[in-house]
Short mmCIF file of C-alpha atoms and ligand atoms in Angstrom, two decimals:
data_model
loop_
_atom_site.label_atom_id
_atom_site.label_comp_id
_atom_site.label_asym_id
_atom_site.label_seq_id
_atom_site.Cartn_x
_atom_site.Cartn_y
_atom_site.Cartn_z
CA MET K 1041 86.50 107.64 91.66
CA LEU K 1042 89.87 106.89 90.34
CA PRO K 1043 92.40 106.80 93.43
CA VAL K 1044 94.69 110.28 93.68
CA THR K 1045 98.24 108.89 92.33
CA LEU K 1046 101.45 110.47 93.03
CA ALA K 1047 101.72 112.34 89.48
CA ARG K 1048 98.43 113.90 90.43
CA PHE K 1049 98.67 114.72 93.72
CA LEU K 1050 101.95 116.34 92.63
CA VAL K 1051 100.08 118.66 89.65
CA GLU K 1052 97.90 119.10 91.92
CA ALA K 1053 100.35 120.48 94.44
CA GLU K 1054 101.72 123.05 92.44
CA ARG K 1055 98.76 124.17 91.35
CA LYS K 1056 98.11 125.22 95.20
CA ASN K 1057 101.55 125.77 96.76
CA PRO K 1058 103.65 128.27 94.74
CA ALA K 1059 106.61 126.45 96.82
CA VAL K 1060 106.20 123.37 94.66
CA SER K 1061 108.14 124.22 91.72
CA ALA K 1062 107.84 121.90 87.94
CA ASP K 1063 110.94 120.84 88.49
CA LEU K 1064 110.58 119.75 92.54
CA ARG K 1065 107.37 117.68 91.41
CA PHE K 1066 109.68 115.95 88.25
CA LEU K 1067 112.47 115.66 91.31
CA VAL K 1068 110.28 113.68 93.48
CA GLU K 1069 108.42 111.97 90.57
CA VAL K 1070 112.05 110.71 89.27
CA VAL K 1071 113.14 109.25 92.90
CA SER K 1072 109.78 107.49 93.35
CA ARG K 1073 110.58 105.65 89.82
CA ALA K 1074 113.92 105.09 91.33
CA CYS K 1075 112.29 103.84 94.67
CA LYS K 1076 110.04 101.60 92.51
CA ALA K 1077 113.28 99.77 90.64
CA ILE K 1078 114.98 99.34 94.24
CA SER K 1079 111.54 97.87 95.99
CA ILE K 1080 112.04 95.25 92.28
CA ALA K 1081 115.48 94.51 93.02
CA ILE K 1082 114.68 93.73 96.76
CA GLY K 1083 111.40 91.52 95.87
CA LYS K 1084 113.58 89.11 93.55
CA GLY K 1085 116.03 88.52 96.85
CA SER K 1086 117.63 85.42 96.21
CA LEU K 1087 116.16 85.43 92.18
CA ALA K 1088 118.72 87.64 91.77
CA ASP K 1089 121.62 87.03 94.05
CA VAL K 1090 121.30 90.76 95.01
CA LEU K 1091 121.94 89.53 98.71
CA GLY K 1092 124.99 89.35 100.83
CA GLY K 1093 128.12 91.54 101.16
CA ALA K 1094 129.15 93.51 97.80
CA GLY K 1095 132.96 93.03 99.64
CA SER K 1096 133.75 96.85 99.63
CA ASP K 1097 133.33 99.25 102.61
CA ASN K 1098 131.63 102.38 102.42
CA ILE K 1099 133.61 105.89 103.98
CA GLN K 1100 132.60 105.55 107.27
CA GLY K 1101 133.85 101.84 107.31
CA GLU K 1102 130.76 100.28 106.91
CA ALA K 1103 130.58 96.86 104.80
CA GLN K 1104 128.73 97.63 101.91
CA LYS K 1105 125.53 95.48 100.82
CA LYS K 1106 125.07 94.35 97.42
CA LEU K 1107 121.87 95.76 97.61
CA ASP K 1108 123.68 99.14 98.99
CA VAL K 1109 125.61 99.73 96.25
CA ILE K 1110 122.41 98.64 93.68
CA SER K 1111 120.21 101.19 94.64
CA ASN K 1112 122.62 104.05 95.28
CA GLU K 1113 123.77 103.27 91.31
CA ILE K 1114 119.64 103.06 90.49
CA LEU K 1115 119.22 106.74 92.45
CA LEU K 1116 122.46 107.82 90.86
CA ASP K 1117 121.29 106.95 87.45
CA ALA K 1118 117.55 108.02 87.97
CA ASN K 1119 118.60 111.70 88.91
CA GLU K 1120 121.51 112.44 86.28
CA TRP K 1121 119.72 113.26 83.50
CA GLY K 1122 116.84 115.58 84.08
CA GLY K 1123 118.37 118.68 84.70
CA HIS K 1124 116.59 119.06 88.21
CA LEU K 1125 119.56 118.70 90.15
CA ALA K 1126 122.94 120.58 90.92
CA ALA K 1127 124.36 117.44 92.85
CA MET K 1128 123.78 114.46 95.14
CA ALA K 1129 125.04 113.05 97.98
CA SER K 1130 124.65 109.82 99.51
CA GLU K 1131 125.82 107.67 102.83
CA GLU K 1132 127.54 105.37 100.56
CA MET K 1133 129.40 107.48 98.67
CA ASP K 1134 132.60 109.33 99.91
CA GLY K 1135 131.89 113.42 98.62
CA PRO K 1136 129.34 114.70 96.41
CA HIS K 1137 128.37 113.22 93.10
CA GLN K 1138 128.96 115.71 90.19
CA ILE K 1139 125.94 115.74 87.45
CA PRO K 1140 127.73 114.64 84.43
CA ARG K 1141 128.23 117.75 81.90
CA ARG K 1142 126.76 116.70 79.21
CA TYR K 1143 123.36 116.93 81.27
CA PRO K 1144 122.33 120.30 82.26
CA LYS K 1145 122.14 121.20 85.63
CA GLY K 1146 119.58 122.57 88.14
CA GLU K 1147 118.97 123.96 91.92
CA PHE K 1148 118.35 121.56 93.78
CA LEU K 1149 120.28 119.28 95.83
CA LEU K 1150 119.42 115.87 96.84
CA VAL K 1151 121.00 113.78 99.67
CA PHE K 1152 120.45 110.07 100.59
CA ASP K 1153 120.67 107.28 102.43
CA PRO K 1154 120.09 104.33 99.69
CA LEU K 1155 119.33 101.60 101.74
CA ASP K 1156 118.19 102.15 104.80
CA GLY K 1157 118.73 99.23 107.84
CA SER K 1158 120.90 97.13 105.61
CA SER K 1159 121.64 94.62 108.39
CA ASN K 1160 118.01 93.73 107.78
CA ILE K 1161 118.74 92.82 104.18
CA ASP K 1162 119.99 89.42 104.04
CA VAL K 1163 116.94 88.54 106.82
CA ASN K 1164 113.91 89.56 104.87
CA ILE K 1165 113.30 92.20 107.13
CA SER K 1166 111.79 95.59 106.03
CA VAL K 1167 114.56 98.32 104.59
CA GLY K 1168 114.31 101.59 103.00
CA THR K 1169 115.24 104.63 101.07
CA ILE K 1170 115.96 108.24 103.19
CA PHE K 1171 115.71 111.62 100.58
CA SER K 1172 116.49 114.76 101.75
CA VAL K 1173 116.11 117.96 99.21
CA LEU K 1174 118.20 121.39 99.48
CA ARG K 1175 118.76 124.17 97.43
CA CYS K 1176 122.27 124.67 95.92
CA PRO K 1177 123.66 128.15 96.98
CA GLU K 1178 126.51 127.63 94.94
CA GLY K 1179 126.47 129.27 90.70
CA ALA K 1180 128.16 127.25 87.96
CA GLY K 1181 131.03 124.84 88.52
CA ASP K 1182 131.07 121.42 90.36
CA VAL K 1183 129.57 121.24 93.92
CA GLY K 1184 131.70 121.37 97.05
CA GLU K 1185 131.07 119.64 100.60
CA GLN K 1186 130.02 123.26 101.63
CA ALA K 1187 126.74 123.62 99.73
CA PHE K 1188 125.44 120.74 101.03
CA LEU K 1189 126.16 122.05 104.71
CA GLN K 1190 122.52 123.47 105.29
CA PRO K 1191 120.79 122.92 108.57
CA GLY K 1192 117.57 120.97 108.54
CA THR K 1193 114.86 123.70 108.27
CA GLN K 1194 116.64 124.58 104.95
CA GLN K 1195 115.29 121.15 103.34
CA VAL K 1196 112.29 121.89 100.52
CA CYS K 1197 111.21 118.25 100.71
CA ALA K 1198 112.09 115.12 102.70
CA GLY K 1199 110.72 111.41 102.03
CA PHE K 1200 111.28 107.76 102.83
CA ALA K 1201 110.50 104.78 100.98
CA VAL K 1202 109.72 101.61 103.21
CA TYR K 1203 110.01 98.11 101.44
CA GLY K 1204 108.26 96.06 103.44
CA PRO K 1205 104.93 93.64 102.84
CA SER K 1206 104.03 96.98 101.11
CA THR K 1207 106.09 99.62 99.68
CA LEU K 1208 105.03 102.38 100.94
CA LEU K 1209 106.75 105.83 99.79
CA VAL K 1210 106.15 108.96 103.28
CA LEU K 1211 106.87 112.36 101.93
CA THR K 1212 106.65 115.90 103.14
CA LEU K 1213 107.00 119.58 100.64
CA GLY K 1214 106.31 121.28 104.07
CA ASP K 1215 102.70 121.22 105.12
CA GLY K 1216 101.84 118.20 106.79
CA VAL K 1217 103.14 114.21 105.94
CA LYS K 1218 101.38 112.38 103.35
CA CYS K 1219 101.70 108.34 102.63
CA PHE K 1220 100.98 107.07 99.24
CA THR K 1221 101.36 102.61 98.57
CA LEU K 1222 102.77 101.09 95.35
CA ASP K 1223 99.90 99.65 93.31
CA ARG K 1224 101.93 96.41 92.07
CA GLU K 1225 99.77 96.21 89.52
CA TYR K 1226 99.51 99.56 87.75
CA GLY K 1227 103.16 99.95 89.01
CA HIS K 1228 102.18 103.73 90.68
CA PHE K 1229 102.22 104.90 93.53
CA VAL K 1230 98.81 106.41 95.47
CA LEU K 1231 97.70 108.45 98.18
CA THR K 1232 96.76 106.14 100.97
CA GLN K 1233 97.27 108.50 103.95
CA GLU K 1234 96.75 112.05 103.45
CA ASN K 1235 97.34 114.05 107.02
CA MET K 1236 99.80 111.80 109.29
CA ARG K 1237 100.06 112.93 112.72
CA ILE K 1238 101.90 111.34 115.31
CA PRO K 1239 99.77 111.38 118.60
CA ASP K 1240 101.15 113.38 121.49
CA ASP K 1241 101.50 111.02 123.93
CA THR K 1242 102.61 106.80 123.94
CA LYS K 1243 103.23 103.89 125.57
CA GLU K 1244 105.58 102.65 122.97
CA PHE K 1245 109.23 103.37 122.64
CA ALA K 1246 112.31 102.23 120.52
CA ILE K 1247 115.61 101.87 121.42
CA ASN K 1248 118.76 99.16 120.93
CA MET K 1249 118.57 98.12 124.68
CA SER K 1250 121.82 96.03 124.29
CA ASN K 1251 123.28 99.37 124.22
CA GLN K 1252 122.24 100.17 127.30
CA ARG K 1253 125.75 99.86 129.55
CA PHE K 1254 127.04 102.40 126.86
CA TRP K 1255 124.43 105.21 127.67
CA GLU K 1256 124.72 108.68 129.68
CA PRO K 1257 122.64 109.15 132.88
CA PRO K 1258 119.38 111.14 131.19
CA VAL K 1259 118.68 108.13 128.60
CA GLN K 1260 119.25 104.87 131.68
CA ARG K 1261 116.92 107.13 134.32
CA TYR K 1262 113.96 107.89 131.24
CA VAL K 1263 114.34 104.26 129.80
CA GLY K 1264 114.81 103.06 133.43
CA GLU K 1265 111.36 104.82 134.29
CA LEU K 1266 109.50 103.38 131.00
CA LEU K 1267 111.14 99.62 132.49
CA ALA K 1268 109.81 100.15 135.84
CA GLY K 1269 106.20 100.69 134.43
CA LYS K 1270 103.13 100.66 136.45
CA ASP K 1271 105.41 100.53 139.81
CA GLY K 1272 108.03 103.20 138.64
CA PRO K 1273 107.68 107.05 138.44
CA ARG K 1274 105.41 106.98 135.22
CA GLY K 1275 102.64 104.57 136.51
CA GLN K 1276 102.25 102.91 133.53
CA ASP K 1277 103.59 100.05 131.75
CA PHE K 1278 105.36 100.75 128.49
CA ASN K 1279 105.61 98.48 125.43
CA MET K 1280 108.93 98.25 123.38
CA ARG K 1281 109.79 97.39 119.47
CA TRP K 1282 113.11 97.87 117.62
CA VAL K 1283 113.16 96.94 114.07
CA ALA K 1284 116.50 97.86 113.15
CA SER K 1285 115.59 99.60 110.56
CA MET K 1286 114.77 103.16 111.57
CA VAL K 1287 112.53 103.77 107.84
CA ALA K 1288 110.09 100.78 109.60
CA ASP K 1289 110.82 102.18 113.51
CA VAL K 1290 109.70 105.51 112.15
CA PHE K 1291 106.69 104.64 110.43
CA ARG K 1292 105.52 102.83 113.08
CA ILE K 1293 105.63 106.13 114.97
CA LEU K 1294 104.11 107.66 112.19
CA THR K 1295 101.42 105.30 112.11
CA ARG K 1296 100.26 104.90 116.15
CA GLY K 1297 102.80 106.68 117.83
CA GLY K 1298 106.01 106.30 119.74
CA VAL K 1299 109.50 107.62 120.45
CA PHE K 1300 112.71 106.46 118.90
CA MET K 1301 116.12 106.85 120.28
CA TYR K 1302 119.45 106.68 118.81
CA PRO K 1303 121.67 108.67 121.47
CA VAL K 1304 124.76 108.96 121.82
CA ASP K 1305 126.84 106.75 124.21
CA SER K 1306 130.66 106.20 125.53
CA ARG K 1307 131.51 103.95 122.26
CA THR K 1308 129.73 106.38 119.80
CA LYS K 1309 131.29 110.12 121.15
CA ASP K 1310 133.84 110.58 118.96
CA LYS K 1311 131.84 110.40 115.99
CA GLY K 1312 129.01 112.27 117.82
CA GLY K 1313 126.33 109.21 117.80
CA LYS K 1314 125.63 106.38 115.28
CA LEU K 1315 122.86 107.69 112.60
CA ARG K 1316 123.88 110.31 110.01
CA LEU K 1317 122.88 113.72 110.41
CA MET K 1318 122.28 114.75 106.49
CA TYR K 1319 120.94 111.10 105.43
CA GLU K 1320 118.75 110.05 108.17
CA ALA K 1321 117.99 112.65 111.17
CA ASN K 1322 117.46 115.84 109.10
CA PRO K 1323 115.05 114.20 106.65
CA MET K 1324 113.30 112.04 109.58
CA ALA K 1325 113.07 115.32 111.62
CA MET K 1326 111.48 117.28 109.21
CA ILE K 1327 108.96 114.74 108.38
CA VAL K 1328 108.10 113.80 112.27
CA GLU K 1329 108.08 117.67 112.74
CA GLN K 1330 105.36 117.52 110.02
CA ALA K 1331 102.81 115.21 111.74
CA GLY K 1332 103.08 116.73 115.25
CA GLY K 1333 106.19 115.33 116.89
CA ARG K 1334 109.47 116.28 117.51
CA ALA K 1335 113.30 115.38 117.42
CA THR K 1336 116.27 116.16 119.00
CA THR K 1337 119.88 115.18 120.19
CA GLY K 1338 118.17 115.46 123.53
CA ARG K 1339 120.67 118.69 123.83
CA GLU K 1340 119.19 120.62 120.95
CA ARG K 1341 116.65 120.52 117.97
CA ILE K 1342 118.11 118.30 114.99
CA LEU K 1343 116.77 120.22 112.32
CA ASP K 1344 118.81 123.71 114.06
CA ILE K 1345 122.02 121.91 113.97
CA GLN K 1346 124.56 124.13 111.70
CA PRO K 1347 125.88 120.80 109.54
CA THR K 1348 130.21 120.76 109.78
CA LYS K 1349 130.29 117.69 107.19
CA LEU K 1350 128.63 115.65 104.82
CA HIS K 1351 129.15 112.31 106.94
CA GLN K 1352 128.53 113.88 110.39
CA ARG K 1353 126.40 111.84 113.01
CA VAL K 1354 124.37 112.50 115.74
CA PRO K 1355 122.40 111.48 118.60
CA VAL K 1356 118.77 110.94 117.21
CA ILE K 1357 115.49 111.14 119.54
CA LEU K 1358 112.28 111.46 117.60
CA GLY K 1359 108.33 111.25 118.10
CA SER K 1360 105.31 111.74 120.03
CA LYS K 1361 105.88 115.50 121.53
CA ASN K 1362 105.32 114.47 124.72
CA GLU K 1363 108.01 111.73 125.48
CA VAL K 1364 110.59 113.67 123.28
CA GLU K 1365 110.23 116.80 125.92
CA ARG K 1366 110.55 114.19 128.70
CA VAL K 1367 113.99 113.15 127.49
CA SER K 1368 115.30 117.03 126.47
CA ALA K 1369 113.98 117.73 130.10
CA TYR K 1370 115.83 115.03 131.82
CA HIS K 1371 119.32 116.61 129.78
CA ARG K 1372 119.26 119.54 130.73
CA GLY K 1373 118.46 118.78 134.45
P1 AHM L 529 122.28 101.65 108.09
O1 AHM L 529 121.88 103.13 107.74
O2 AHM L 529 123.67 101.60 107.61
O3 AHM L 529 121.31 100.74 107.74
O4 AHM L 529 122.25 102.26 109.62
C1 AHM L 529 121.51 102.97 109.91
C2 AHM L 529 120.12 101.88 110.77
C3 AHM L 529 119.10 102.09 111.53
O5 AHM L 529 117.94 101.99 109.99
C4 AHM L 529 118.59 101.70 112.10
O6 AHM L 529 117.90 102.59 113.22
C5 AHM L 529 119.93 101.49 113.09
O7 AHM L 529 121.10 101.12 111.67
C6 AHM L 529 120.37 99.95 113.53
O8 AHM L 529 121.04 99.96 114.54
P2 AHM L 529 121.25 99.12 115.12
O9 AHM L 529 121.63 97.96 114.29
O10 AHM L 529 123.03 99.01 115.77
O11 AHM L 529 120.37 98.46 116.12
MG1 MG L 530 120.58 104.56 107.75
#
């Protein structure tokens, strides 16, 4: 039997699920095409002079890499003309990107982190693209920031690509999590995992340990107990991984379980945390919950947060249900 391509999967999803409209199907296909183009650009590396800094900063004061800028452009170009979007927003742009007036507008808002894990680009480690789709509440005219400020529970769809040894696309349309692998010979994504599930329990955690001295007491306590292993209150050893590309860390958790933490700490308290709610936390939280895991700030469910600004940052603790619930309990206690 022929493999199920992303195109076929989406056509069948549209037939089965009234929530999947032709426009949503088209949107996901267009985003997947952009991810293919980004994957090709990343794969060329030094051969195409795409590595290194762009010489510019984004709105959040972070130095942009050339591939941050290239990936952002690829996603904008791919999505402007199709008539399926009302506007776009990205980690790399100051405010909403309007659809040029020469094109028709659609009902969806597309939000993305064009290249997650940028610090890993130049060292040949997996990076990715994260995206989230919302419905636009406004009518005609330009779309303002306010239209995007919807809690993660309103997401129609979320996904991420990982540009690693294989290029993967992880997708949820609100009924489970699928994984597609890019077949480089045929040039299309093929369904390779139909129902990704995160085990409730795990012996693996992911956190940047170099920030330990800045953490709040609940996270100190939790990680301290994991590090104590067999000799501590947990009575078992735990293993640690930290790729510093959220896409790779979350993919590992979707594959074999684990808990990922980028908690707020004394240095990031004023900003609210490190990771961005709209571009990183919300799409990943939707995917993780759809796979049976949990996603919290420690104090509240990420998907319930009412955003107050586009570039808002939040603490992120997500993954295997029982571990995330334990971290939340430590925050309450
Ligand atoms: P980016 O979107 O600018 O790449 O930043 C987000 C990334 C995440 O992918 C990753 O989990 C985290 O930043 C790593 O941060 P650190 O370098 O502090 O460990
Ligand atoms: Mg990112």
